[in-house]
XYZ file of C-alpha atoms in Angstrom:
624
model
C 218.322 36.467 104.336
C 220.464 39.524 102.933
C 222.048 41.864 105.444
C 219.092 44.246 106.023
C 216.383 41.669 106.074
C 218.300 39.922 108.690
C 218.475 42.903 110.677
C 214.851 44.003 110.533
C 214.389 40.296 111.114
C 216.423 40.977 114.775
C 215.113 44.175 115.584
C 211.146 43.140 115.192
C 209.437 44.013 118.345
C 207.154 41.453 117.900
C 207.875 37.565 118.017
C 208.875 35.925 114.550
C 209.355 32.461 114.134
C 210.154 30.564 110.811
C 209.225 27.088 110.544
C 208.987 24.258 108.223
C 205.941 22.701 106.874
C 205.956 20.550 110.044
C 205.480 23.702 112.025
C 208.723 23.072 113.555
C 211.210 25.964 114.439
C 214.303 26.753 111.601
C 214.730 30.516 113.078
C 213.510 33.352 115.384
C 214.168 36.395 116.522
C 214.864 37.983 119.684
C 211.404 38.285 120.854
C 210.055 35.186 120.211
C 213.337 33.380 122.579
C 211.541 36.051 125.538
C 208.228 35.152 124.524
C 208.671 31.232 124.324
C 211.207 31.302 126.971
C 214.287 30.167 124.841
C 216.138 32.998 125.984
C 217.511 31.198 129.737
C 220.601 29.393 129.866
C 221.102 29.129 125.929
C 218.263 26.825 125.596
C 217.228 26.350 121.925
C 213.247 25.532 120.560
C 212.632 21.447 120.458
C 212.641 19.697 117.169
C 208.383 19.135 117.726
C 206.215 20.938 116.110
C 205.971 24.540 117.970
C 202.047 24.519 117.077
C 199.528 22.267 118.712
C 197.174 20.207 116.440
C 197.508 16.460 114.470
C 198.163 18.287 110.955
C 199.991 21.509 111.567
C 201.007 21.363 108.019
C 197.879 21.686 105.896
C 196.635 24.407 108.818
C 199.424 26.543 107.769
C 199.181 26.030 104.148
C 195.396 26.639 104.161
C 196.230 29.781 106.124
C 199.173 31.166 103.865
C 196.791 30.662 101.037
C 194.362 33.221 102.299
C 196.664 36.119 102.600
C 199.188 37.274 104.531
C 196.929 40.228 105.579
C 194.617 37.726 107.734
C 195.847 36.784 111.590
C 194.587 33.271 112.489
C 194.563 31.698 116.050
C 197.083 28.808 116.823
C 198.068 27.285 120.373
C 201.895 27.285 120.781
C 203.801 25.122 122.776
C 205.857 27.623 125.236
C 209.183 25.846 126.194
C 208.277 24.879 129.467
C 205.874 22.451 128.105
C 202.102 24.939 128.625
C 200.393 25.787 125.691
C 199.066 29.533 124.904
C 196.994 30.967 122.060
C 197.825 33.748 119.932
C 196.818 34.981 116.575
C 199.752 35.409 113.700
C 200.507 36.137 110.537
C 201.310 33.271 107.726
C 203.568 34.147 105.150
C 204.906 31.742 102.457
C 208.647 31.952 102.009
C 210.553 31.614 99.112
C 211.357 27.923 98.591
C 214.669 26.969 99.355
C 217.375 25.397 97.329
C 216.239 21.794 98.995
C 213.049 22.809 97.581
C 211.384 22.506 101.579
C 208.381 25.075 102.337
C 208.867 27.378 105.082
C 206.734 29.843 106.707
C 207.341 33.222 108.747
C 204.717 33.574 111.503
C 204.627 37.082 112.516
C 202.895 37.184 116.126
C 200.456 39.679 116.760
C 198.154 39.009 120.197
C 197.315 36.533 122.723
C 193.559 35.340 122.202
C 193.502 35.188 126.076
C 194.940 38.992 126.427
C 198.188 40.536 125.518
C 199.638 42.932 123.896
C 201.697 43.208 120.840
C 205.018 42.807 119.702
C 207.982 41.324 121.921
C 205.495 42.189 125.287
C 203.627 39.134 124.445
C 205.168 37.298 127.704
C 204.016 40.554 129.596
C 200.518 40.271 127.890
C 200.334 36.495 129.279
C 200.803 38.140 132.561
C 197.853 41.077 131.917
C 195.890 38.380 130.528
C 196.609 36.588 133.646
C 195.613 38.970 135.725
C 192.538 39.939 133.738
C 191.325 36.449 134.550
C 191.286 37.112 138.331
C 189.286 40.025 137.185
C 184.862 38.624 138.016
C 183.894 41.496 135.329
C 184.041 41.000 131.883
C 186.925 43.061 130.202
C 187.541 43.229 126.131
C 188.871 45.878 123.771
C 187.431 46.119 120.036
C 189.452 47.737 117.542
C 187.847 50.539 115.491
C 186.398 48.301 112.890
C 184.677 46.546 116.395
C 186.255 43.343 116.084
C 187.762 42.000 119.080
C 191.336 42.117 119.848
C 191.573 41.219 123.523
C 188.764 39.558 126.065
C 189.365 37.853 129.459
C 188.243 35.033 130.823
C 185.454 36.475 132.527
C 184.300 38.229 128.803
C 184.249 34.867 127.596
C 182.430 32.773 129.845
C 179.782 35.106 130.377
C 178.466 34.162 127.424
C 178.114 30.416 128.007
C 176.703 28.424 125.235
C 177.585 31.454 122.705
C 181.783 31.247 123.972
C 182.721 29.963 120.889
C 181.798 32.750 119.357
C 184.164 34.939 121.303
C 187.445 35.143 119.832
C 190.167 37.522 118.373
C 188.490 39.146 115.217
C 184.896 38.441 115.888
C 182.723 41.271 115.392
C 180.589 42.747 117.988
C 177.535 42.199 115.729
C 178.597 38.307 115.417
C 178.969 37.932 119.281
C 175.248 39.391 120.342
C 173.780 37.638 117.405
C 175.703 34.023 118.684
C 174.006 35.010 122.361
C 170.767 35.635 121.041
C 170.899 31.783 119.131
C 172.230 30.569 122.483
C 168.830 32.239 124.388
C 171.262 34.562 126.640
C 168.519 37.723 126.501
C 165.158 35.877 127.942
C 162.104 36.307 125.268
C 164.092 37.120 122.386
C 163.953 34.555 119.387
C 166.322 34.501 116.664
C 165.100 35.525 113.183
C 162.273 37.702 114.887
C 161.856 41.629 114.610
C 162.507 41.590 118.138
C 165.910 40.184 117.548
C 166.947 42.793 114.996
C 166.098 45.274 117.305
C 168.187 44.022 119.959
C 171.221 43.786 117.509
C 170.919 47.592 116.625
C 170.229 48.092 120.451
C 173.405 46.712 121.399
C 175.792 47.639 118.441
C 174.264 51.307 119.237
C 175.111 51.154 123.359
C 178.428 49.703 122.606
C 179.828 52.814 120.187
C 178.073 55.217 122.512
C 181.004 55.571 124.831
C 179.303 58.458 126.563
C 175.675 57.616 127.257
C 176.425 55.974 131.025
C 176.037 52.455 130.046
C 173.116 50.254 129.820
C 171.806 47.541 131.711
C 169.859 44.174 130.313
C 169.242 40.795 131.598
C 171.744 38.136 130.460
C 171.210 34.742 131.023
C 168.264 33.482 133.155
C 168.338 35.518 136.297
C 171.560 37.369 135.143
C 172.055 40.924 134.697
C 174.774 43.160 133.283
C 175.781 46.693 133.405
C 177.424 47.544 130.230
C 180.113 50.354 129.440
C 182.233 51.430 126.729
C 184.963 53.710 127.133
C 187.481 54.638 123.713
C 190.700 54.770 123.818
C 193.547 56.940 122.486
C 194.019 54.821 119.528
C 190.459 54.488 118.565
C 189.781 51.215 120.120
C 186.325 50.725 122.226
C 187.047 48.978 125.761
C 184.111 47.034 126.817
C 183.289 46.404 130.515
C 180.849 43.853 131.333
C 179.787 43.867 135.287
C 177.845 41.270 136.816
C 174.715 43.232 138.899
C 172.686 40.443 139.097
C 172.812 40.861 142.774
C 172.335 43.999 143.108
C 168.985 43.561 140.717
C 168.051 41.236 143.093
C 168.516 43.327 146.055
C 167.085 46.246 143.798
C 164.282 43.754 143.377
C 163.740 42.765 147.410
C 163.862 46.346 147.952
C 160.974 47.662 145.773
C 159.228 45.065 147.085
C 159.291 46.160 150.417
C 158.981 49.662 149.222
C 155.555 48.208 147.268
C 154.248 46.208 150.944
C 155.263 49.422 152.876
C 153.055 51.816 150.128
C 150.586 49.284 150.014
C 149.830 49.019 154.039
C 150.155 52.909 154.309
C 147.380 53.035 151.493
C 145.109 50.607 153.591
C 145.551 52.530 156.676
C 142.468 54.349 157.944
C 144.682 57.151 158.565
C 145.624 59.826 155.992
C 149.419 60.353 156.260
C 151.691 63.108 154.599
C 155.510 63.814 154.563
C 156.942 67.318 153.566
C 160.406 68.454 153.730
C 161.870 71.486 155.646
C 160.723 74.020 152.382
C 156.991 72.761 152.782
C 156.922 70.703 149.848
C 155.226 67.708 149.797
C 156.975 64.227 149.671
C 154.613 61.641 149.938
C 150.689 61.439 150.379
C 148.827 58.573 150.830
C 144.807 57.929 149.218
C 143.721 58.747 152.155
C 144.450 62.179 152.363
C 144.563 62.846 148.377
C 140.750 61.897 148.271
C 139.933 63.965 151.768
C 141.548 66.872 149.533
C 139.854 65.726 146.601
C 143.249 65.155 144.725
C 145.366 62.219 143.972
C 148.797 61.905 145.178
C 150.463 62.184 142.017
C 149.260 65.668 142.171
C 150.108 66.492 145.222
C 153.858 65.685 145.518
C 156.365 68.649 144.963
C 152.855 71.272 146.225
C 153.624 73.579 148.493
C 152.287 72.233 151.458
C 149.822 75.439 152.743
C 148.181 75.394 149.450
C 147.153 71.948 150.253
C 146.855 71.555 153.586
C 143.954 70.335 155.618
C 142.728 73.253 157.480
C 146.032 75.006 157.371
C 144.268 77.782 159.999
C 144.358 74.968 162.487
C 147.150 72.805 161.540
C 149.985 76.013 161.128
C 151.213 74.863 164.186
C 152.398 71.739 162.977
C 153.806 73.386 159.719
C 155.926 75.370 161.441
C 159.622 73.700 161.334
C 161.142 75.622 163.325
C 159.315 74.839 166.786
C 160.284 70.926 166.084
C 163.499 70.203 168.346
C 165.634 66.935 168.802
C 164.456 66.654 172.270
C 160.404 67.556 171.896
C 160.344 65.975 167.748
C 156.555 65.066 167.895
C 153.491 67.427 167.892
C 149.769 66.361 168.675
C 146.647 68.094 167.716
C 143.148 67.721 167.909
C 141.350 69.881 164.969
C 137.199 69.878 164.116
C 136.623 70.426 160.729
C 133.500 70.841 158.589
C 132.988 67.965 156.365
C 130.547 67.659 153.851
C 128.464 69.501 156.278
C 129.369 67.637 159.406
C 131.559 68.154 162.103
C 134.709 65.985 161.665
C 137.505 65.298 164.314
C 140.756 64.724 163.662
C 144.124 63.741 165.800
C 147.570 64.367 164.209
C 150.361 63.436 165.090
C 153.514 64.815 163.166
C 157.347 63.621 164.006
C 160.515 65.527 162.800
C 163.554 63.610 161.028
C 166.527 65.489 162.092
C 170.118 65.759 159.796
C 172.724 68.249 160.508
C 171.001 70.901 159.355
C 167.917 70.551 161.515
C 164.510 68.866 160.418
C 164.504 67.245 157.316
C 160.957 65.999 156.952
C 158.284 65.909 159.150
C 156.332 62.474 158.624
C 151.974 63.512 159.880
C 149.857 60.968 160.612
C 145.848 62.438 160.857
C 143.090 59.861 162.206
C 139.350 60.502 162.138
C 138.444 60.268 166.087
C 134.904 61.764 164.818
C 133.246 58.181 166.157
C 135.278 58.267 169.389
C 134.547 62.133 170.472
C 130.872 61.094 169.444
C 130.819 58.674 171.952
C 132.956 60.681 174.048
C 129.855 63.120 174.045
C 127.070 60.659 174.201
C 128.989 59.663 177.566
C 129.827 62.815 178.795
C 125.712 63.773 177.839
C 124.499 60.427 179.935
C 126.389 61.099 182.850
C 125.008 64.575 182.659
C 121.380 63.146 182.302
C 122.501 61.055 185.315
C 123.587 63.590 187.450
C 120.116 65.876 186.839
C 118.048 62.346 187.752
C 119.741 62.046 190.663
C 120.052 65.416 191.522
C 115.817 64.826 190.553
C 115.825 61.819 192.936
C 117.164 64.060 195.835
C 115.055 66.890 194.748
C 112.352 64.112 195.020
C 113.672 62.836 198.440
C 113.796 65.852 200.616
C 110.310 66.470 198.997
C 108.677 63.795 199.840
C 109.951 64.698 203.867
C 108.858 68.146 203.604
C 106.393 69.005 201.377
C 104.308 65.710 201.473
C 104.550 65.728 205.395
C 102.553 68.927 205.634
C 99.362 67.911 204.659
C 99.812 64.955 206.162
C 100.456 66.482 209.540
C 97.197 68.431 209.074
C 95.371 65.366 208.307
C 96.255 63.795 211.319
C 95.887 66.259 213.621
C 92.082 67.216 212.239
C 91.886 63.828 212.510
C 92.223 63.525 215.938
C 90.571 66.609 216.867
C 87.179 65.100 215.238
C 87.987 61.518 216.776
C 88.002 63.983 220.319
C 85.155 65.488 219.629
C 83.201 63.011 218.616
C 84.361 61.066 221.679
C 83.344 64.137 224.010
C 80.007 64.600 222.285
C 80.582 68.094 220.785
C 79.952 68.432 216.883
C 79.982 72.081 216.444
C 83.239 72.098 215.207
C 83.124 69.113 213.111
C 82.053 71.092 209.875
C 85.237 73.175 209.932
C 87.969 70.510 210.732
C 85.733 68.033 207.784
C 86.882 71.715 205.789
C 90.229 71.960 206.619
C 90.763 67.797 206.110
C 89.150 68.161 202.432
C 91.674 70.958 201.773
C 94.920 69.089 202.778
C 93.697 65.971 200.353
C 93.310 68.691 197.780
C 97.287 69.796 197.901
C 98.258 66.087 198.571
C 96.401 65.181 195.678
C 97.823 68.287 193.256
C 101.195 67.630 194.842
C 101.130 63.915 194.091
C 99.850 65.020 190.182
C 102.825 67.504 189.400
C 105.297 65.270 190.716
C 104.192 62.022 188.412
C 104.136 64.584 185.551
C 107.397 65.617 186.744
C 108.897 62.337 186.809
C 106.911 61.151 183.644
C 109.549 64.030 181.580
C 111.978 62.610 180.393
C 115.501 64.215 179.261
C 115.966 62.947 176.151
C 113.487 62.582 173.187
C 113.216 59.850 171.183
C 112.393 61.271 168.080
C 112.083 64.671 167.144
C 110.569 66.280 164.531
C 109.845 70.047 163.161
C 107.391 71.661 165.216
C 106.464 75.549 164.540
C 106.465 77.654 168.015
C 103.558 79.394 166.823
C 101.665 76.587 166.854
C 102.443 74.870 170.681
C 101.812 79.028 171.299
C 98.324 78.773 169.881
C 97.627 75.220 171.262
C 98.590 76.477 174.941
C 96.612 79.481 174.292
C 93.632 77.775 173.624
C 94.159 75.762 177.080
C 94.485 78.917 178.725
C 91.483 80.580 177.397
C 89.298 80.771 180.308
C 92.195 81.998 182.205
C 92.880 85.009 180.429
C 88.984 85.524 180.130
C 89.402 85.090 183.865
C 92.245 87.650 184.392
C 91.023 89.906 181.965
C 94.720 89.827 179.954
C 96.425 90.422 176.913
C 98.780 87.832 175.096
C 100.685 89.202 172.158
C 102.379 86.799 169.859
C 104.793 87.442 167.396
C 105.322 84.834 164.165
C 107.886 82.094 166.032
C 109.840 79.585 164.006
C 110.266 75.768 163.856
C 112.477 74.248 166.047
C 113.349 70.263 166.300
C 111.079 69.022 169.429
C 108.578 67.318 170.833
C 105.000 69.233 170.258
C 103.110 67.681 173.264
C 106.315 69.146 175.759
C 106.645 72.074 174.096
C 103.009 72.937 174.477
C 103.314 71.897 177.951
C 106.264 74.465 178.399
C 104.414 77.178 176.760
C 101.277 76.521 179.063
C 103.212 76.753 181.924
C 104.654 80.153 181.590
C 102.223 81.882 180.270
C 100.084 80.321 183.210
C 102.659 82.014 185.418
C 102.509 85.116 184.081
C 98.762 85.471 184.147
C 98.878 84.145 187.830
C 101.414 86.522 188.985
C 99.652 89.647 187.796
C 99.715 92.824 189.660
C 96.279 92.607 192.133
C 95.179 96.284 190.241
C 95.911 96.292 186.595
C 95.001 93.138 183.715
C 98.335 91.433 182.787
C 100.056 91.917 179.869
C 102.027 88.654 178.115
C 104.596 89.075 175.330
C 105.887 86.027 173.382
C 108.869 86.500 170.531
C 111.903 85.102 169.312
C 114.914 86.355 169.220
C 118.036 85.091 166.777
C 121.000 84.166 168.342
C 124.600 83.289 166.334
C 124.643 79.421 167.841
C 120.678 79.099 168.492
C 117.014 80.634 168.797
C 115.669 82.943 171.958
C 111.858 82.400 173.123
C 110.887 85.290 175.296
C 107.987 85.223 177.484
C 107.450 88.588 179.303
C 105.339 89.733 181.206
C 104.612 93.246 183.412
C 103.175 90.886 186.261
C 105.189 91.058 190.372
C 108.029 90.004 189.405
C 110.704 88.045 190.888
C 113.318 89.274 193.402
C 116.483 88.824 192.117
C 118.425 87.375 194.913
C 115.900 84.191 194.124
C 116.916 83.245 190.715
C 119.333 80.098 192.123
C 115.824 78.099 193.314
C 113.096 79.204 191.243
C 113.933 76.072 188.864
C 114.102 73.548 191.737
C 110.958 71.453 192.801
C 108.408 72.997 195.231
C 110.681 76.029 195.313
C 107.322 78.795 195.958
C 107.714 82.259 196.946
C 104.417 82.806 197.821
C 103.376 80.747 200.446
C 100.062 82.079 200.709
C 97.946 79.641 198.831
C 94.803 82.329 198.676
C 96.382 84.809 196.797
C 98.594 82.652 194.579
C 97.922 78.876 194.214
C 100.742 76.288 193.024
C 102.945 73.381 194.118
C 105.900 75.145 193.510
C 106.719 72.226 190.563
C 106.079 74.637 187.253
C 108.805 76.171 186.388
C 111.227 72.712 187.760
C 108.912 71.124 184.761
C 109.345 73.988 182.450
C 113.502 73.554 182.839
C 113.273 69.961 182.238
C 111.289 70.482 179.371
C 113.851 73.022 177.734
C 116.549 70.476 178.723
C 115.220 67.310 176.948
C 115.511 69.727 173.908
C 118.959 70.221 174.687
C 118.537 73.893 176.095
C 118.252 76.451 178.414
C 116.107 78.573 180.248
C 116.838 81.514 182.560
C 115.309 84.832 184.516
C 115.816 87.652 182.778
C 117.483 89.883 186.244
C 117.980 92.831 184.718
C 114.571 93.252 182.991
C 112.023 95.365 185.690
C 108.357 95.909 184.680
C 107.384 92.233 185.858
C 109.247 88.770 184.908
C 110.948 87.473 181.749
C 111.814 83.759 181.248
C 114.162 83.452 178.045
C 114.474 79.908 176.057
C 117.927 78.963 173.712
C 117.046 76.540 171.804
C 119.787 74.820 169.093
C 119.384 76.151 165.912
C 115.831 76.842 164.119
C 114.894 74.531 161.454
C 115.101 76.426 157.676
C 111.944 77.393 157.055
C 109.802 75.556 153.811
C 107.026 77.495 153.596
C 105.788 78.009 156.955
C 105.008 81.301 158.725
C 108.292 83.764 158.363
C 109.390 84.712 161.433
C 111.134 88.318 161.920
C 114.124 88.437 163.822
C 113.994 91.183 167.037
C 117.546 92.679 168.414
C 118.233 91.680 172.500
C 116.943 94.350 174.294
């Protein structure tokens, strides 16, 4: 070598070695003693062959004849006996005067990891260390061919690791992973391949689109990330998230069982945050709002609330505190034209800031409160029989024991007189006798009609007031003939009832107000209706005696009379219990007018009048 090839020779910062055509070592520079250890204790290279293989010398005449431009991969023998791979330069040298070939081999990388020039030994240490590393790590140059991959890199790829080494393309590598099956479903040769190969090539220059992440192997996934560096070159990072996926995967699966039992849950649940915007709705409550739940996540939550009148009290996040976080409420709401319960039940999720969300949970207790009633109506029906029964009871002692009294004592005043031989006053006590049997007799009647009433009826139907009116009328005919009075009737509506009861009821007081007339003047009978907001009124008036006030509390009980003097005004005293147990069966009520003073009035609520279809209109009179 002359002078200054010598000394650019010395001063190469990467390792140069000259060798024969044996691949043995003639020279080397500085570099190469640090990066094959030759450099301790004066040690110089063995006479082998510094390159591994069984013909070293046709490998580096086949690679001199391609160029010196071209780096090729070798594994050198390091002097302590390991082997390492690099990539070089060969260059043919000028024959010498013994006529022996020699070759410069300018050493440019480790195919493991390193870096250039006389830091090779360093780069076995990086390279080292990239090993330990369970991602995989490589760096392409601009032209994306690979210059450095670690272990990791490398055996990711599995059957297609061949493929990975210093100056493969990116393009090369995917397509030797797709012909080794490493993306699941994707077939060499197809469309579907191509499109992965433009997929990839375009992730891999996109250094600032986040990374991508595809399945890799059966049951593998990777996260992949590019990143370029200040000399052009793209590093590649290749994670390992397979677990993750998995856990990804157990997790949405959960998430899917927990969506799918709150969607088969009777109940309609709803989250919203602190703002009032809805988080989460289930079915239930999107069809109940006649939405889906797509639609109603991000709403604000008053706009799509059910029966936000009623449920503002559990919208409002401020009354929710860490010691008193759950709210119950019973609402009724009107659904499709029926009365629907509901219980919520709303809990607040706290952070530092205070509620969070407030998770509601509504159930339909329409069924239960139903039967809640039906119970709550039977024990009322049981409470009237019994209070009936006693009614009954402490008639039977009283009322029944009167005639029977008389009875007996007539009785023994004829058996005395016959027994003494005097008959004059037979005639009268025979008189009096036939007259108790009478009351017995109507007594024991109105009591089995009484008790034949019962509170409940089975089936109702329409029935028009005007027409009971005009059947109880007709009963009653000789009766007003009788008592020379006037009934005025005004067009009633239809109510749901019983028409044999109701004509009964009618009967009754109209009987009662032609019986209690006024001994000088014909009585005078009114019968309307009035409209009321939760029912219908029928008023029966009359301008008859009256009834003292301080009597309204009995006048509905059974053989409650006034008049005790059966001459002027007959009864059993068991009318007007009927005539309340009548109203009752039909679910309503009937009172004494107090406060109205020509005679009596008896006013009847009824529920709600059935809609008229072509029936006699009714016109609506004002209280009065």
């Amino acid at each position: 070598m002359t002078g200054f090839a010598a000394a650019l020779y010395e001063n190469l910062p990467f390792p140069v070695l000259i060798v024969d055509a044996g691949a043995c070592v003639v020279s080397h520079n500085e570099a190469a003693a640090r990066a094959f250890g030759w450099n301790r204790d004066g040690r110089r290279p063995d006479a082998a062959a510094v390159i591994d293989g069984a013909n070293p010398a046709t490998l580096l005449a086949r690679h001199a004849a391609e160029g010196r431009e071209n780096t090729h991969a070798f594994a050198f023998r390091h002097e302590n006996g390991s082997l390492f791979e690099a990539t070089a330069h060969v260059i043919p040298l000028p024959d010498e005067a013994d006529g022996a070939a020699r070759y410069a081999l300018l050493l440019r990388s480790l195919l493991s990891g390193g870096s250039h020039g006389e830091q090779v030994l360093l780069g076995q240490r990086i390279a080292a260390a990239l090993d330990t590393m369970t991602e995989g790590f490589a760096i392409f140059d601009p032209a994306e061919r690979l210059v450095m991959f670690n272990r990791s890199y490398k055996e990711r790829c599995a059957g297609a690791r061949d493929a990975v080494r210093v100056g493969a393309t990116m393009e090369s590598i995917v397509r030797a992973n797709i012909r080794a099956g490493m993306y699941p479903g994707i077939e060499e040769g197809t469309s579907g391949a191509e499109a992965l190969v433009r997929e990839r090539l375009e992730k891999h220059r996109d250094a600032g689109g986040g990374g991508a992440v595809f399945e890799f192997g059966k049951g593998r996934w990777i996260r992949g990330e590019s990143h370029v560096a200040e000399t052009g070159d793209i590093v590649a990072m290749r994670i390992d998230i397979s677990e993750l996926k998995r856990t990804e995967a157990a997790l949405e699966e959960k998430r899917r069982e927990y969506l799918s039992l709150l969607q088969i849950l009777p109940d309609m649940i709803l989250r919203f945050d602190r703002n009032l915007t809805v988080r989460f709705a289930n079915d239930k409550y999107a069809a109940h709002m006649g939405s889906t739940t797509d639609a109603l996540i991000g709403r604000y939550l008053p706009e799509v609330a059910c029966a936000p009148e009623q449920t503002a009290v559990l919208m409002d996040i401020a009354a929710y505190t860490r010691d008193a976080p759950v709210k119950t409420l019973e609402i009724c709401i009107d659904h499709e034209g029926q009365p629907m319960w509901m219980l919520w039940t709303a809990v607040a999720i706290f952070d530092g800031e205070g509620v969070s969300e407030v998770v509601s949970v509504g159930r339909d207790i329409t069924e239960a409160k139903r039967q809640q009633q039906r119970v709550e109506a039977q024990t009322n029906e049981l409470r009237r029989k019994n209070e009936a029964l006693d009614q009954f009871t402490a008639t039977v002692s009283h009322d029944l024991k009167a005639p029977l009294r008389h009875l007996s004592m007539f009785a023994e005043m004829i058996s005395e007189d016959v027994h003494r031989g005097e008959f004059a006053e037979l005639p009268a006590y025979a008189d009096h006798v036939r007259k108790s049997s009478a009351r017995m007799r109507r007594i024991i009647d109105s009591l089995l009609e009484f008790s034949q009433i019962a509170y409940r009826i089975a089936t109702p139907k329409p029935v028009s007031l005007s027409g009971v009116v005009g059947d109880a009328l007709a009963l009653l005919e000789g009766h007003v003939e009788e008592t020379g009075g006037r009934v005025e009737v005004e067009p009633l509506p239809e109510i749901m009832g019983d028409p044999e009861l109701l004509k009964r009821l009618a009967q009754n007081l109209i009987g009662n107000a032609l019986k209690y007339r006024r001994p000088d003047k014909a009585p005078s009978v009114r019968i309307y209706a009035r409209q009321r907001p939760d029912g219908i009124d029928l008023v029966v008036e009359d301008d008859g005696i009256g009834i003292d006030p301080q009597h309204v509390g009995r006048i509905f009980e059974v053989f409650q009379r006034l008049h005790r003097d059966e001459t002027v005004y007959q009864g059993t005293g068991v009318g007007l219990a009927l005539a309340r147990r009548i109203v009752e069966s039909h679910n309503g009520v009937i009172a004494l007018d107090t406060s109205y003073a020509p005679g009596a009035r008896f006013i009847v609520t009824f529920p709600q009048p059935v809609k008229s279809k072509g029936s006699e209109q009714w016109e609506v009179r004002p209280e009065s």
